Amino acid sequence: MKSSKNNVYTVSRLNGEVRQLLEGELGKVWLEAEISNFVSPNSGHWYMTLKDSRSQIRCAMFKGRNQTVPFKPVNGQQVLVKGSISVYEPRGDYQLLLESMLPAGDGLLAQQYEALKLKLAAEGLFATETKRPLPQNIQRIGVITSATGAAVRDVVKVLSTRDPSIEVVVYPTQVQGATAAKQIIKAISTANRRLEVDILLLTRGGGSLEDLWCFNDEDLAHAIYNSALPVVSAVGHEIDTTISDYVADVRAPTPSAGAELLSDDKGNKTQKLNLTFSRLRQSMRHYLLHQSTQLSELSHQLQREDPKRQLQQLEQRFDEMQLKLESALRHKLANATLAQQQLKSRLQQRSPAHKLTLEQNKVGYLTNRLKEAMKARLVNANLQVNYSAHQLETVSPLATLSRGYSITRDGKGNILQNAQQVKAGETLTTKLHQGEIKSVVV
């Protein structure tokens, strides 16, 4: 079988085409996992491994992206990330290029919010052309909120100050918790069935993402969209944005602002201005959402040939080499330090001072042994002398004399043992235990 030269790949070409294939087919993915091996070189880029109990994947988050992360990742942290699959061509490793990162708990809600927002936008629920204008000469406003919350008090206070003639009908409902969305839907249905008000104001005060979550319900979004009565959404604070805000005919930043929007003030100029600004903000949100969707699609197409991706590959390669160099330097420094310590130890063992110390210790040891040996030898000698003296004393004539015996010598000093040894007139000396006696033989 013949093969075409074009079918023989180089490694670089193979990795490049695999990268384009992965980036082109998979697109963006969401991933929940645990961070490990997190490093942040001087370049400002982040590199890490995301893992679960059985698998792991290398990840990179470049400086332009990680600056939007509101926290510093740490090893062992559970996160929810969004990114695109790519291939790091120099090593042939496939990796995930991260675009966003959130703590796992908050991130799951944010992911659900973004997914629902894109879905409803595609269904046309946010379209500007479907928004209804506020009715003229509003006489009665239906307020859907908690009957005991601060929001209803703020609305009533603003309306009583600006236009006391406007009546308020409160449709009490929960605005937080698992059953809140169903109760709000029921309140909208009740208001549409009775048709006793000119417009609905859906409102509550600010809170966390979890607190406002009932206003991100898909069924509630359809209920607002299908309402026969116009709906103004005034949920949370200015920085809070919910799905209800996107679907409603008009969005007000706060409950008080919603009440101002629906009431006359000084020839209606303020109302018209607020309404214009509100519609402008809402139109901008819808426009930005539409543009964001198009931008995401175009970015996905551009990724396959984006020169920036090549630059990122080079930056990642540089960071990788820098980390390897730092590791090699630390290893070499550690080895050099160990070798220096070993040489220092060997030098100390071979140095004259060390040998002199050893010899001095040896001399001291031998001196002590000599002193101990001399003492022992002297003790033994004294014992021997005493023993010999005792033995000598035992056989000494003096000892015999002490028992009453005497020794007699002739003039020449010979000891006399027989009377026949002396002659008459010879002088004899008799040795006693104490003293001597001179005598003459007759």
GROMACS .gro file of C-alpha atoms in nm:
model
  442
    1MET     CA    1   0.000   0.000   0.000
    2LYS     CA    2   0.144   0.335  -0.104
    3SER     CA    3   0.135   0.630   0.129
    4SER     CA    4   0.130   0.995   0.036
    5LYS     CA    5   0.403   1.217   0.169
    6ASN     CA    6   0.133   1.452   0.303
    7ASN     CA    7   0.011   1.172   0.532
    8VAL     CA    8   0.348   1.156   0.709
    9TYR     CA    9   0.316   1.397   1.002
   10THR     CA   10   0.582   1.574   1.195
   11VAL     CA   11   0.528   1.589   1.569
   12SER     CA   12   0.474   1.964   1.553
   13ARG     CA   13   0.217   1.934   1.277
   14LEU     CA   14   0.033   1.654   1.459
   15ASN     CA   15   0.016   1.848   1.786
   16GLY     CA   16  -0.095   2.161   1.602
   17GLU     CA   17  -0.379   1.985   1.422
   18VAL     CA   18  -0.489   1.806   1.740
   19ARG     CA   19  -0.500   2.145   1.913
   20GLN     CA   20  -0.715   2.295   1.638
   21LEU     CA   21  -0.942   1.989   1.646
   22LEU     CA   22  -0.996   2.004   2.023
   23GLU     CA   23  -1.043   2.381   2.028
   24GLY     CA   24  -1.282   2.370   1.734
   25GLU     CA   25  -1.500   2.080   1.842
   26LEU     CA   26  -1.534   2.102   2.219
   27GLY     CA   27  -1.550   2.479   2.270
   28LYS     CA   28  -1.615   2.608   2.622
   29VAL     CA   29  -1.659   2.365   2.911
   30TRP     CA   30  -1.749   2.402   3.279
   31LEU     CA   31  -1.552   2.194   3.526
   32GLU     CA   32  -1.578   2.149   3.902
   33ALA     CA   33  -1.265   2.006   4.064
   34GLU     CA   34  -0.995   2.042   4.330
   35ILE     CA   35  -0.684   2.256   4.280
   36SER     CA   36  -0.338   2.103   4.322
   37ASN     CA   37   0.020   2.190   4.216
   38PHE     CA   38  -0.071   2.561   4.196
   39VAL     CA   39   0.217   2.788   4.088
   40SER     CA   40   0.227   3.158   4.001
   41PRO     CA   41   0.554   3.265   3.832
   42ASN     CA   42   0.677   3.622   3.799
   43SER     CA   43   0.495   3.651   3.466
   44GLY     CA   44   0.163   3.667   3.654
   45HIS     CA   45   0.019   3.361   3.480
   46TRP     CA   46  -0.131   3.077   3.687
   47TYR     CA   47  -0.063   2.708   3.632
   48MET     CA   48  -0.232   2.429   3.821
   49THR     CA   49  -0.376   2.079   3.808
   50LEU     CA   50  -0.749   2.022   3.852
   51LYS     CA   51  -0.838   1.677   3.980
   52ASP     CA   52  -1.109   1.455   4.121
   53SER     CA   53  -1.078   1.116   4.289
   54ARG     CA   54  -0.970   0.936   3.970
   55SER     CA   55  -0.834   1.182   3.711
   56GLN     CA   56  -0.656   1.511   3.665
   57ILE     CA   57  -0.595   1.771   3.393
   58ARG     CA   58  -0.333   2.043   3.354
   59CYS     CA   59  -0.467   2.399   3.344
   60ALA     CA   60  -0.335   2.745   3.262
   61MET     CA   61  -0.494   3.081   3.341
   62PHE     CA   62  -0.314   3.373   3.184
   63LYS     CA   63  -0.267   3.710   3.350
   64GLY     CA   64  -0.538   3.890   3.154
   65ARG     CA   65  -0.793   3.635   3.275
   66ASN     CA   66  -0.686   3.568   3.633
   67GLN     CA   67  -0.700   3.938   3.726
   68THR     CA   68  -1.080   3.905   3.733
   69VAL     CA   69  -1.073   3.624   3.991
   70PRO     CA   70  -1.175   3.776   4.327
   71PHE     CA   71  -0.960   3.537   4.536
   72LYS     CA   72  -0.615   3.376   4.533
   73PRO     CA   73  -0.646   3.001   4.463
   74VAL     CA   74  -0.486   2.757   4.707
   75ASN     CA   75  -0.414   2.386   4.683
   76GLY     CA   76  -0.703   2.171   4.799
   77GLN     CA   77  -0.969   2.431   4.714
   78GLN     CA   78  -1.282   2.323   4.527
   79VAL     CA   79  -1.359   2.555   4.236
   80LEU     CA   80  -1.588   2.584   3.937
   81VAL     CA   81  -1.403   2.697   3.623
   82LYS     CA   82  -1.493   2.773   3.265
   83GLY     CA   83  -1.239   2.729   2.988
   84SER     CA   84  -1.154   2.582   2.653
   85ILE     CA   85  -0.965   2.263   2.575
   86SER     CA   86  -0.631   2.314   2.402
   87VAL     CA   87  -0.298   2.139   2.345
   88TYR     CA   88   0.035   2.260   2.476
   89GLU     CA   89   0.225   2.174   2.161
   90PRO     CA   90   0.588   2.168   2.291
   91ARG     CA   91   0.499   1.881   2.524
   92GLY     CA   92   0.198   1.732   2.346
   93ASP     CA   93  -0.016   1.765   2.660
   94TYR     CA   94  -0.379   1.858   2.634
   95GLN     CA   95  -0.484   2.119   2.887
   96LEU     CA   96  -0.766   2.350   2.987
   97LEU     CA   97  -0.719   2.725   2.930
   98LEU     CA   98  -0.923   2.888   3.207
   99GLU     CA   99  -1.133   3.200   3.148
  100SER     CA  100  -1.317   3.227   3.481
  101MET     CA  101  -1.298   3.076   3.827
  102LEU     CA  102  -1.539   3.078   4.121
  103PRO     CA  103  -1.555   2.893   4.454
  104ALA     CA  104  -1.747   2.570   4.396
  105GLY     CA  105  -2.061   2.669   4.592
  106ASP     CA  106  -2.106   3.020   4.447
  107GLY     CA  107  -1.982   2.906   4.109
  108LEU     CA  108  -2.260   2.651   4.060
  109LEU     CA  109  -2.530   2.914   4.108
  110ALA     CA  110  -2.347   3.153   3.878
  111GLN     CA  111  -2.322   2.884   3.612
  112GLN     CA  112  -2.694   2.807   3.636
  113TYR     CA  113  -2.772   3.178   3.617
  114GLU     CA  114  -2.560   3.230   3.305
  115ALA     CA  115  -2.701   2.919   3.137
  116LEU     CA  116  -3.063   3.024   3.200
  117LYS     CA  117  -2.993   3.380   3.087
  118LEU     CA  118  -2.852   3.256   2.754
  119LYS     CA  119  -3.144   3.014   2.708
  120LEU     CA  120  -3.416   3.276   2.772
  121ALA     CA  121  -3.236   3.530   2.557
  122ALA     CA  122  -3.234   3.280   2.270
  123GLU     CA  123  -3.610   3.227   2.324
  124GLY     CA  124  -3.671   3.602   2.286
  125LEU     CA  125  -3.790   3.675   2.642
  126PHE     CA  126  -3.546   3.967   2.673
  127ALA     CA  127  -3.621   4.125   2.333
  128THR     CA  128  -3.662   4.502   2.350
  129GLU     CA  129  -3.943   4.507   2.095
  130THR     CA  130  -4.167   4.301   2.321
  131LYS     CA  131  -4.140   4.545   2.612
  132ARG     CA  132  -4.463   4.732   2.688
  133PRO     CA  133  -4.467   5.103   2.777
  134LEU     CA  134  -4.584   5.219   3.117
  135PRO     CA  135  -4.954   5.304   3.119
  136GLN     CA  136  -5.059   5.669   3.128
  137ASN     CA  137  -5.230   5.814   3.436
  138ILE     CA  138  -5.156   5.527   3.676
  139GLN     CA  139  -5.422   5.512   3.949
  140ARG     CA  140  -5.358   5.178   4.115
  141ILE     CA  141  -5.034   4.984   4.153
  142GLY     CA  142  -5.011   4.615   4.244
  143VAL     CA  143  -4.706   4.548   4.460
  144ILE     CA  144  -4.586   4.186   4.472
  145THR     CA  145  -4.357   4.152   4.774
  146SER     CA  146  -4.341   4.046   5.138
  147ALA     CA  147  -4.615   4.214   5.342
  148THR     CA  148  -4.374   4.266   5.634
  149GLY     CA  149  -4.056   4.358   5.446
  150ALA     CA  150  -3.881   4.694   5.416
  151ALA     CA  151  -3.952   4.709   5.042
  152VAL     CA  152  -4.329   4.758   5.078
  153ARG     CA  153  -4.276   5.032   5.339
  154ASP     CA  154  -4.032   5.214   5.108
  155VAL     CA  155  -4.278   5.194   4.816
  156VAL     CA  156  -4.573   5.321   5.020
  157LYS     CA  157  -4.362   5.603   5.166
  158VAL     CA  158  -4.244   5.725   4.825
  159LEU     CA  159  -4.593   5.706   4.670
  160SER     CA  160  -4.757   5.888   4.960
  161THR     CA  161  -4.501   6.166   4.928
  162ARG     CA  162  -4.504   6.202   4.551
  163ASP     CA  163  -4.866   6.118   4.462
  164PRO     CA  164  -5.102   6.031   4.751
  165SER     CA  165  -5.386   5.967   4.502
  166ILE     CA  166  -5.229   5.642   4.381
  167GLU     CA  167  -5.376   5.335   4.548
  168VAL     CA  168  -5.157   5.042   4.644
  169VAL     CA  169  -5.274   4.680   4.632
  170VAL     CA  170  -5.028   4.441   4.797
  171TYR     CA  171  -5.014   4.081   4.680
  172PRO     CA  172  -4.824   3.930   4.974
  173THR     CA  173  -4.578   3.655   4.898
  174GLN     CA  174  -4.249   3.513   5.010
  175VAL     CA  175  -3.950   3.669   4.833
  176GLN     CA  176  -3.687   3.422   4.953
  177GLY     CA  177  -3.666   3.046   4.991
  178ALA     CA  178  -3.753   2.729   4.803
  179THR     CA  179  -4.126   2.805   4.758
  180ALA     CA  180  -4.095   3.178   4.691
  181ALA     CA  181  -4.091   3.151   4.308
  182LYS     CA  182  -4.417   2.952   4.303
  183GLN     CA  183  -4.584   3.203   4.534
  184ILE     CA  184  -4.473   3.496   4.316
  185ILE     CA  185  -4.609   3.319   4.006
  186LYS     CA  186  -4.938   3.267   4.189
  187ALA     CA  187  -4.950   3.637   4.285
  188ILE     CA  188  -4.893   3.742   3.920
  189SER     CA  189  -5.171   3.504   3.813
  190THR     CA  190  -5.406   3.645   4.077
  191ALA     CA  191  -5.340   4.003   3.970
  192ASN     CA  192  -5.396   3.917   3.603
  193ARG     CA  193  -5.721   3.738   3.688
  194ARG     CA  194  -5.861   4.024   3.894
  195LEU     CA  195  -5.733   4.309   3.667
  196GLU     CA  196  -5.779   4.553   3.955
  197VAL     CA  197  -5.448   4.741   3.905
  198ASP     CA  198  -5.285   4.928   3.618
  199ILE     CA  199  -4.936   4.785   3.659
  200LEU     CA  200  -4.740   4.536   3.874
  201LEU     CA  201  -4.431   4.623   4.077
  202LEU     CA  202  -4.229   4.309   4.164
  203THR     CA  203  -3.988   4.410   4.439
  204ARG     CA  204  -3.777   4.321   4.743
  205GLY     CA  205  -3.464   4.456   4.915
  206GLY     CA  206  -3.105   4.354   4.848
  207GLY     CA  207  -2.935   4.029   4.944
  208SER     CA  208  -2.687   3.764   4.842
  209LEU     CA  209  -2.709   3.556   4.526
  210GLU     CA  210  -2.879   3.281   4.727
  211ASP     CA  211  -3.125   3.529   4.881
  212LEU     CA  212  -3.236   3.656   4.538
  213TRP     CA  213  -3.233   3.314   4.371
  214CYS     CA  214  -3.611   3.280   4.346
  215PHE     CA  215  -3.610   3.571   4.096
  216ASN     CA  216  -3.388   3.358   3.866
  217ASP     CA  217  -3.658   3.092   3.822
  218GLU     CA  218  -3.743   2.992   3.463
  219ASP     CA  219  -4.116   2.948   3.530
  220LEU     CA  220  -4.128   3.292   3.693
  221ALA     CA  221  -3.959   3.441   3.387
  222HIS     CA  222  -4.233   3.300   3.162
  223ALA     CA  223  -4.502   3.421   3.403
  224ILE     CA  224  -4.364   3.778   3.385
  225TYR     CA  225  -4.331   3.759   3.006
  226ASN     CA  226  -4.688   3.630   2.960
  227SER     CA  227  -4.846   3.872   3.209
  228ALA     CA  228  -5.128   4.082   3.063
  229LEU     CA  229  -5.034   4.359   3.306
  230PRO     CA  230  -4.704   4.544   3.253
  231VAL     CA  231  -4.443   4.445   3.508
  232VAL     CA  232  -4.174   4.663   3.666
  233SER     CA  233  -3.893   4.468   3.837
  234ALA     CA  234  -3.724   4.642   4.132
  235VAL     CA  235  -3.530   4.362   4.299
  236GLY     CA  236  -3.232   4.426   4.527
  237HIS     CA  237  -2.986   4.709   4.486
  238GLU     CA  238  -2.835   4.873   4.180
  239ILE     CA  239  -2.559   4.610   4.157
  240ASP     CA  240  -2.805   4.318   4.180
  241THR     CA  241  -2.938   4.186   3.848
  242THR     CA  242  -3.179   3.893   3.822
  243ILE     CA  243  -3.356   3.710   3.539
  244SER     CA  244  -3.675   3.894   3.642
  245ASP     CA  245  -3.502   4.225   3.562
  246TYR     CA  246  -3.425   4.108   3.209
  247VAL     CA  247  -3.778   3.979   3.139
  248ALA     CA  248  -3.977   4.266   3.296
  249ASP     CA  249  -4.101   4.555   3.084
  250VAL     CA  250  -3.898   4.800   3.293
  251ARG     CA  251  -3.624   4.746   3.550
  252ALA     CA  252  -3.577   4.981   3.848
  253PRO     CA  253  -3.256   4.964   4.053
  254THR     CA  254  -3.430   4.971   4.396
  255PRO     CA  255  -3.783   4.948   4.542
  256SER     CA  256  -3.788   5.324   4.604
  257ALA     CA  257  -3.674   5.392   4.249
  258GLY     CA  258  -3.954   5.170   4.123
  259ALA     CA  259  -4.211   5.373   4.319
  260GLU     CA  260  -4.065   5.697   4.185
  261LEU     CA  261  -4.086   5.561   3.832
  262LEU     CA  262  -4.458   5.493   3.868
  263SER     CA  263  -4.557   5.826   4.028
  264ASP     CA  264  -4.577   6.185   3.900
  265ASP     CA  265  -4.339   6.448   4.032
  266LYS     CA  266  -4.317   6.816   3.924
  267GLY     CA  267  -4.495   6.793   3.595
  268ASN     CA  268  -4.385   6.431   3.539
  269LYS     CA  269  -4.035   6.542   3.431
  270THR     CA  270  -3.853   6.330   3.685
  271GLN     CA  271  -4.068   6.030   3.601
  272LYS     CA  272  -4.001   6.064   3.232
  273LEU     CA  273  -3.629   6.110   3.293
  274ASN     CA  274  -3.612   5.806   3.522
  275LEU     CA  275  -3.813   5.603   3.274
  276THR     CA  276  -3.582   5.707   2.992
  277PHE     CA  277  -3.274   5.616   3.193
  278SER     CA  278  -3.431   5.287   3.302
  279ARG     CA  279  -3.521   5.192   2.945
  280LEU     CA  280  -3.176   5.299   2.830
  281ARG     CA  281  -3.007   5.081   3.092
  282GLN     CA  282  -3.232   4.788   3.009
  283SER     CA  283  -3.169   4.831   2.635
  284MET     CA  284  -2.795   4.846   2.701
  285ARG     CA  285  -2.812   4.524   2.903
  286HIS     CA  286  -3.001   4.348   2.627
  287TYR     CA  287  -2.765   4.485   2.365
  288LEU     CA  288  -2.457   4.384   2.567
  289LEU     CA  289  -2.602   4.037   2.626
  290HIS     CA  290  -2.663   3.996   2.253
  291GLN     CA  291  -2.317   4.125   2.169
  292SER     CA  292  -2.163   3.902   2.435
  293THR     CA  293  -2.326   3.598   2.277
  294GLN     CA  294  -2.198   3.696   1.933
  295LEU     CA  295  -1.854   3.772   2.075
  296SER     CA  296  -1.841   3.427   2.237
  297GLU     CA  297  -1.924   3.263   1.905
  298LEU     CA  298  -1.668   3.471   1.713
  299SER     CA  299  -1.404   3.411   1.980
  300HIS     CA  300  -1.463   3.038   1.948
  301GLN     CA  301  -1.405   3.061   1.571
  302LEU     CA  302  -1.099   3.281   1.615
  303GLN     CA  303  -0.932   3.053   1.868
  304ARG     CA  304  -0.826   2.806   1.602
  305GLU     CA  305  -0.605   3.063   1.426
  306ASP     CA  306  -0.557   3.323   1.697
  307PRO     CA  307  -0.195   3.452   1.704
  308LYS     CA  308  -0.247   3.530   2.070
  309ARG     CA  309  -0.277   3.158   2.136
  310GLN     CA  310   0.067   3.106   1.984
  311LEU     CA  311   0.201   3.380   2.210
  312GLN     CA  312   0.039   3.212   2.509
  313GLN     CA  313   0.208   2.887   2.413
  314LEU     CA  314   0.543   3.066   2.410
  315GLU     CA  315   0.471   3.239   2.741
  316GLN     CA  316   0.374   2.908   2.897
  317ARG     CA  317   0.691   2.750   2.758
  318PHE     CA  318   0.894   3.035   2.908
  319ASP     CA  319   0.726   2.996   3.247
  320GLU     CA  320   0.782   2.621   3.235
  321MET     CA  321   1.152   2.663   3.161
  322GLN     CA  322   1.182   2.928   3.431
  323LEU     CA  323   1.024   2.697   3.690
  324LYS     CA  324   1.253   2.412   3.580
  325LEU     CA  325   1.555   2.642   3.603
  326GLU     CA  326   1.458   2.754   3.953
  327SER     CA  327   1.408   2.393   4.057
  328ALA     CA  328   1.743   2.291   3.905
  329LEU     CA  329   1.920   2.581   4.078
  330ARG     CA  330   1.765   2.489   4.412
  331HIS     CA  331   1.869   2.126   4.360
  332LYS     CA  332   2.222   2.225   4.260
  333LEU     CA  333   2.252   2.464   4.554
  334ALA     CA  334   2.134   2.190   4.789
  335ASN     CA  335   2.391   1.947   4.645
  336ALA     CA  336   2.666   2.209   4.665
  337THR     CA  337   2.575   2.285   5.026
  338LEU     CA  338   2.582   1.915   5.113
  339ALA     CA  339   2.918   1.868   4.938
  340GLN     CA  340   3.060   2.171   5.117
  341GLN     CA  341   2.945   2.035   5.451
  342GLN     CA  342   3.102   1.696   5.373
  343LEU     CA  343   3.433   1.858   5.270
  344LYS     CA  344   3.428   2.073   5.581
  345SER     CA  345   3.375   1.763   5.793
  346ARG     CA  346   3.659   1.578   5.617
  347LEU     CA  347   3.889   1.881   5.651
  348GLN     CA  348   3.813   1.907   6.019
  349GLN     CA  349   3.900   1.538   6.059
  350ARG     CA  350   4.232   1.586   5.877
  351SER     CA  351   4.331   1.922   6.025
  352PRO     CA  352   4.642   1.942   6.261
  353ALA     CA  353   4.425   2.098   6.527
  354HIS     CA  354   4.195   1.802   6.513
  355LYS     CA  355   4.485   1.556   6.524
  356LEU     CA  356   4.649   1.752   6.804
  357THR     CA  357   4.327   1.738   6.999
  358LEU     CA  358   4.308   1.363   6.941
  359GLU     CA  359   4.671   1.316   7.051
  360GLN     CA  360   4.619   1.536   7.355
  361ASN     CA  361   4.317   1.330   7.446
  362LYS     CA  362   4.522   1.017   7.390
  363VAL     CA  363   4.811   1.148   7.607
  364GLY     CA  364   4.566   1.246   7.878
  365TYR     CA  365   4.408   0.904   7.861
  366LEU     CA  366   4.747   0.727   7.878
  367THR     CA  367   4.862   0.957   8.160
  368ASN     CA  368   4.559   0.869   8.362
  369ARG     CA  369   4.616   0.501   8.292
  370LEU     CA  370   4.985   0.538   8.398
  371LYS     CA  371   4.887   0.713   8.719
  372GLU     CA  372   4.634   0.447   8.794
  373ALA     CA  373   4.888   0.172   8.713
  374MET     CA  374   5.155   0.336   8.932
  375LYS     CA  375   4.909   0.370   9.216
  376ALA     CA  376   4.812   0.007   9.179
  377ARG     CA  377   5.179  -0.099   9.156
  378LEU     CA  378   5.267   0.105   9.464
  379VAL     CA  379   4.979  -0.044   9.657
  380ASN     CA  380   5.089  -0.394   9.556
  381ALA     CA  381   5.453  -0.314   9.648
  382ASN     CA  382   5.349  -0.185   9.990
  383LEU     CA  383   5.146  -0.497  10.043
  384GLN     CA  384   5.445  -0.711   9.939
  385VAL     CA  385   5.685  -0.521  10.168
  386ASN     CA  386   5.448  -0.552  10.458
  387TYR     CA  387   5.405  -0.919  10.388
  388SER     CA  388   5.786  -0.974  10.362
  389ALA     CA  389   5.849  -0.774  10.676
  390HIS     CA  390   5.599  -0.987  10.857
  391GLN     CA  391   5.763  -1.301  10.725
  392LEU     CA  392   6.107  -1.167  10.818
  393GLU     CA  393   5.994  -1.069  11.158
  394THR     CA  394   5.859  -1.416  11.209
  395VAL     CA  395   6.206  -1.573  11.159
  396SER     CA  396   6.406  -1.287  11.316
  397PRO     CA  397   6.626  -1.370  11.624
  398LEU     CA  398   6.492  -1.062  11.785
  399ALA     CA  399   6.153  -1.218  11.791
  400THR     CA  400   6.306  -1.518  11.972
  401LEU     CA  401   6.475  -1.289  12.221
  402SER     CA  402   6.146  -1.121  12.298
  403ARG     CA  403   6.018  -1.455  12.422
  404GLY     CA  404   6.300  -1.474  12.695
  405TYR     CA  405   6.574  -1.633  12.495
  406SER     CA  406   6.930  -1.486  12.456
  407ILE     CA  407   7.219  -1.518  12.214
  408THR     CA  408   7.578  -1.546  12.333
  409ARG     CA  409   7.876  -1.468  12.114
  410ASP     CA  410   8.248  -1.519  12.172
  411GLY     CA  411   8.504  -1.248  12.132
  412LYS     CA  412   8.514  -1.309  11.763
  413GLY     CA  413   8.136  -1.263  11.729
  414ASN     CA  414   8.058  -1.629  11.673
  415ILE     CA  415   7.735  -1.755  11.821
  416LEU     CA  416   7.801  -2.012  12.088
  417GLN     CA  417   7.603  -2.328  12.063
  418ASN     CA  418   7.825  -2.553  12.282
  419ALA     CA  419   8.014  -2.486  12.611
  420GLN     CA  420   8.317  -2.662  12.466
  421GLN     CA  421   8.362  -2.371  12.228
  422VAL     CA  422   8.494  -2.133  12.499
  423LYS     CA  423   8.803  -2.118  12.709
  424ALA     CA  424   8.865  -1.992  13.061
  425GLY     CA  425   8.927  -1.621  13.076
  426GLU     CA  426   8.747  -1.555  12.741
  427THR     CA  427   8.506  -1.262  12.738
  428LEU     CA  428   8.153  -1.343  12.609
  429THR     CA  429   7.870  -1.112  12.502
  430THR     CA  430   7.511  -1.218  12.571
  431LYS     CA  431   7.239  -1.047  12.365
  432LEU     CA  432   6.904  -1.013  12.543
  433HIS     CA  433   6.575  -0.878  12.421
  434GLN     CA  434   6.676  -0.549  12.571
  435GLY     CA  435   7.044  -0.480  12.617
  436GLU     CA  436   7.362  -0.693  12.637
  437ILE     CA  437   7.562  -0.861  12.920
  438LYS     CA  438   7.945  -0.896  12.920
  439SER     CA  439   8.083  -1.197  13.109
  440VAL     CA  440   8.422  -1.374  13.158
  441VAL     CA  441   8.456  -1.756  13.146
  442VAL     CA  442   8.612  -1.909  13.468
   0.00000   0.00000   0.00000
